[in-house]
Amino acid sequence: DAKTTQPPSMDCAEGRAANLPCNHSTISGNEYVYWYRQIHSQGPQYIIHGLKNNETNEMASLIITEDRKSSTLILPHATLRDTAVYYCIVRPPTGNQFYFGTGTSLTVIP
Amino acid sequence: EAGVAQSPRYKIIEKRQSVAFWCNPISGHATLYWYQQILGQGPKLLIQFQNNGVVDDSQLPKDRFSAERLKGVDSTLKIQPAKLEDSAVYLCASSLDFWDRGTKYGYTFGSGTRLTVV
C-alpha cells in the first residue's frame, strides 16, 4: 500500500486558511487520495477525495500535484470546530480498506 | 440517514475478563469494518465483512478476538480474555459495497466504544 507522510501537528489562526500537506510519493496511477478528519471522541469523518484533478466541496479543497506525489488539503476559513486530527489516505487499487497513519493534529487558535 | 450505531459507548473491565461490542451499520451497507484505535495512533483495521462473510481478518488477534456478522447486518466484536494492551477505541464503519470506490462517502464511521482494561 502506498504510504503517506504528514506533519504531526500544525496551528492555524481562526478565519485563516489551513493548508495541510501530505506526501505520497509511491502512489499508483489508479489510487485515490482521501482525506478524513477525527474530532476528539468521534469517529473519522469523510472530507474529500480525488484522483488527479483538484477537487472542491463545501468543506474543503484538495490540490493534487501533477506528478501525484503530494497533495494539500485546504480549509479556506478555519474555525475552532476544525480542530481535529486530519488523515491523508491513499486507497489501494484492490480491496476496500482504508489504512490510516498518525495524521496531522490541527489546532485552530482564536 | 441514520449513522453507524455502536454500543456501549464506554466500557471498563479487568484484565482476563471478556467484553463484547455491538455495531449496527447504515441500512443497506453490505461491507462492515472493525478498527482498533490506540491512543495517539490512527485507526488500525481488524476485520472486514462483506455481507456475512469475512473478507479480511489478517490483523485480528484470533487467539483472543472474534467477530461475527451472522445475518449480514449488525455485528459483534468480542475479546476474551482481555489484556491491558487492548485498551483502545473500537470503531465500526460501513460502506455500500466492496468496490465502493471513488464515491463521495467511502466509509461512514460510528463514534466508537472506548475500552479501558485495568
Coordinates of C-alpha atoms in Angstrom, one line a residue:
Chain A
D1 CA 0.0 0.0 0.0
A2 CA 1.2 3.5 -0.8
K3 CA 2.5 5.2 2.3
T4 CA 1.7 8.8 3.3
T5 CA 3.7 11.3 5.3
Q6 CA 2.1 14.1 7.2
P7 CA 3.5 16.6 9.7
P8 CA 2.4 15.6 13.2
S9 CA 0.9 18.9 14.2
M10 CA 0.0 22.4 12.8
D11 CA -1.5 25.5 14.1
C12 CA -3.8 27.9 12.2
A13 CA -5.4 31.2 13.2
E14 CA -9.1 31.3 13.2
G15 CA -10.5 32.7 10.0
R16 CA -7.3 32.0 8.0
A17 CA -6.8 29.2 5.5
A18 CA -5.4 26.0 6.9
N19 CA -3.1 24.2 4.4
L20 CA -2.4 20.6 5.4
P21 CA 0.3 18.9 3.3
C22 CA 0.6 15.2 2.5
N23 CA 3.4 13.3 0.7
H24 CA 2.5 10.1 -1.1
S25 CA 5.4 9.6 -3.4
T26 CA 4.8 5.9 -4.1
I27 CA 1.2 6.3 -5.2
S28 CA 0.0 4.2 -8.1
G29 CA -1.8 5.7 -11.1
N30 CA -5.2 4.3 -10.1
E31 CA -5.1 5.1 -6.4
Y32 CA -7.3 7.8 -5.0
V33 CA -6.2 10.3 -2.3
Y34 CA -8.8 10.6 0.5
W35 CA -8.9 12.9 3.5
Y36 CA -10.7 12.2 6.7
R37 CA -10.7 14.1 10.0
Q38 CA -11.3 12.9 13.5
I39 CA -12.6 15.3 16.1
H40 CA -12.0 14.3 19.7
S41 CA -14.1 11.4 20.9
Q42 CA -15.7 10.9 17.5
G43 CA -15.2 8.5 14.6
P44 CA -13.3 9.7 11.5
Q45 CA -15.4 11.8 9.1
Y46 CA -15.0 12.0 5.3
I47 CA -13.8 15.3 4.0
I48 CA -12.9 15.0 0.3
H49 CA -11.2 12.7 -2.2
G50 CA -9.5 13.0 -5.6
L51 CA -7.6 11.1 -8.3
K52 CA -5.8 13.6 -10.5
N53 CA -7.7 16.8 -10.7
N54 CA -8.2 19.4 -7.9
E55 CA -11.5 19.0 -6.1
T56 CA -13.6 21.3 -4.0
N57 CA -16.7 20.7 -1.9
E58 CA -18.5 22.6 0.8
M59 CA -15.9 21.6 3.4
A60 CA -12.5 21.9 1.7
S61 CA -10.4 21.9 -1.4
L62 CA -7.9 19.3 -2.4
I63 CA -4.9 20.2 -4.5
I64 CA -3.0 17.3 -6.1
T65 CA 0.3 17.9 -7.7
E66 CA 0.7 17.0 -11.4
D67 CA 3.0 14.1 -10.6
R68 CA 0.5 13.0 -7.9
K69 CA 3.3 12.6 -5.3
S70 CA 1.8 15.0 -2.9
S71 CA -1.4 16.8 -2.1
T72 CA -2.7 19.7 0.1
L73 CA -5.9 19.9 1.9
I74 CA -7.2 23.4 2.2
L75 CA -9.7 24.6 4.8
P76 CA -10.4 28.1 3.4
H77 CA -11.6 29.8 6.6
A78 CA -10.7 27.7 9.6
T79 CA -12.9 27.8 12.6
L80 CA -12.4 26.4 16.1
R81 CA -14.6 23.5 15.2
D82 CA -12.0 22.4 12.6
T83 CA -9.6 21.5 15.4
A84 CA -9.1 17.8 14.8
V85 CA -6.6 15.1 13.5
Y86 CA -6.5 15.1 9.7
Y87 CA -5.7 11.9 7.9
C88 CA -4.4 11.7 4.4
I89 CA -5.0 8.2 3.0
V90 CA -4.1 6.5 -0.3
R91 CA -6.7 3.9 -1.1
P92 CA -5.3 0.7 -2.6
P93 CA -6.4 -0.4 -6.0
T94 CA -7.7 -3.8 -4.7
G95 CA -9.9 -4.2 -1.7
N96 CA -11.8 -1.6 0.0
Q97 CA -9.8 -0.9 3.2
F98 CA -8.5 2.4 4.4
Y99 CA -5.1 2.3 6.1
F100 CA -4.7 5.2 8.5
G101 CA -1.3 6.8 9.5
T102 CA -1.0 9.0 12.5
G103 CA -2.3 12.1 10.7
T104 CA -1.8 15.8 11.4
S105 CA -3.2 17.3 14.6
L106 CA -4.6 20.7 13.6
T107 CA -5.2 23.3 16.3
V108 CA -7.2 26.4 15.3
I109 CA -6.2 29.2 17.5
P110 CA -8.7 32.0 18.4
Chain B
E1 CA -29.9 8.9 7.0
A2 CA -29.1 7.3 10.3
G3 CA -25.4 6.8 11.0
V4 CA -23.5 3.8 12.2
A5 CA -24.6 2.9 15.7
Q6 CA -22.2 1.4 18.3
S7 CA -22.7 0.3 21.9
P8 CA -21.7 0.6 24.6
R9 CA -20.0 4.0 24.4
Y10 CA -17.6 3.2 27.2
K11 CA -16.5 0.0 29.0
I12 CA -14.1 -0.6 31.8
I13 CA -13.1 -4.2 32.6
E14 CA -10.4 -6.0 34.5
K15 CA -7.7 -7.9 32.6
R16 CA -8.7 -11.5 31.7
Q17 CA -12.4 -10.6 31.6
S18 CA -14.3 -10.8 28.4
V19 CA -16.1 -8.0 26.6
A20 CA -18.3 -7.6 23.6
F21 CA -19.1 -4.6 21.3
W22 CA -22.0 -4.2 19.0
C23 CA -22.3 -2.4 15.7
N24 CA -25.3 -1.6 13.5
P25 CA -24.2 -0.3 10.1
I26 CA -26.1 2.1 7.9
S27 CA -29.1 0.3 6.3
G28 CA -28.2 -1.3 3.0
H29 CA -24.4 -1.2 3.6
A30 CA -23.0 -4.6 2.6
T31 CA -19.5 -4.0 3.9
L32 CA -18.7 -3.6 7.6
Y33 CA -15.3 -3.0 9.2
W34 CA -13.9 -3.0 12.8
Y35 CA -11.0 -0.8 13.6
Q36 CA -8.9 -0.5 16.8
Q37 CA -7.5 2.9 17.7
I38 CA -4.9 3.1 20.4
L39 CA -4.4 6.5 22.0
G40 CA -2.2 8.7 19.8
Q41 CA -2.4 6.4 16.8
G42 CA -4.5 6.2 13.7
P43 CA -7.2 3.5 13.4
K44 CA -6.0 0.0 12.5
L45 CA -8.2 -2.3 10.6
L46 CA -9.0 -5.5 12.5
I47 CA -11.6 -7.3 10.2
Q48 CA -13.7 -6.6 7.2
F49 CA -17.0 -8.3 6.4
Q50 CA -18.9 -8.4 3.0
N51 CA -22.5 -9.3 4.0
N52 CA -22.0 -12.1 6.5
G53 CA -18.7 -13.3 5.1
V54 CA -15.2 -12.4 6.3
V55 CA -13.1 -10.7 3.6
D56 CA -10.0 -9.8 5.6
D57 CA -9.1 -10.7 9.1
S58 CA -5.4 -10.8 8.7
Q59 CA -4.8 -8.2 11.5
L60 CA -7.3 -9.7 14.0
P61 CA -5.5 -11.4 17.0
K62 CA -7.5 -14.5 16.7
D63 CA -6.3 -16.1 19.9
R64 CA -8.4 -13.6 21.8
F65 CA -10.5 -11.6 19.4
S66 CA -13.5 -12.8 17.5
A67 CA -16.2 -11.1 15.3
E68 CA -19.3 -12.2 13.6
R69 CA -22.0 -10.8 11.4
L70 CA -24.4 -13.6 11.2
K71 CA -27.3 -12.1 9.3
G72 CA -25.2 -9.7 7.2
V73 CA -26.5 -6.7 9.2
D74 CA -25.3 -5.9 12.7
S75 CA -22.0 -7.3 14.0
T76 CA -20.4 -8.1 17.4
L77 CA -16.7 -8.0 18.2
K78 CA -15.5 -9.9 21.3
I79 CA -12.4 -10.0 23.3
Q80 CA -11.7 -13.0 25.6
P81 CA -9.6 -12.7 27.7
A82 CA -8.8 -9.0 27.6
K83 CA -5.2 -7.7 28.1
L84 CA -4.1 -4.3 29.3
E85 CA -2.9 -3.5 25.7
D86 CA -6.4 -4.0 24.4
S87 CA -7.3 -0.6 25.9
A88 CA -8.4 1.4 22.9
V89 CA -11.3 2.8 21.0
Y90 CA -13.0 0.2 18.8
L91 CA -14.6 1.8 15.7
C92 CA -17.1 0.3 13.4
A93 CA -17.5 1.5 9.8
S94 CA -19.7 0.6 6.9
S95 CA -19.8 1.2 3.2
L96 CA -22.2 0.4 0.4
D97 CA -20.2 -2.5 -1.2
F98 CA -16.8 -3.9 -1.6
W99 CA -16.0 -1.9 -4.6
D100 CA -17.3 1.3 -3.2
R101 CA -14.5 3.2 -4.9
G102 CA -14.3 6.8 -5.6
T103 CA -17.8 7.6 -4.3
K104 CA -18.4 10.6 -2.1
Y105 CA -18.9 8.8 1.2
G106 CA -16.4 6.0 1.1
Y107 CA -16.7 4.8 4.6
T108 CA -19.0 6.0 7.4
F109 CA -17.7 5.6 10.9
G110 CA -19.5 5.2 14.2
S111 CA -18.4 7.1 17.3
G112 CA -16.7 4.1 18.7
T113 CA -16.5 2.2 22.0
R114 CA -13.8 3.3 24.4
L115 CA -12.4 0.2 26.2
T116 CA -10.3 0.5 29.3
V117 CA -8.7 -2.6 30.7
V118 CA -7.4 -2.3 34.3

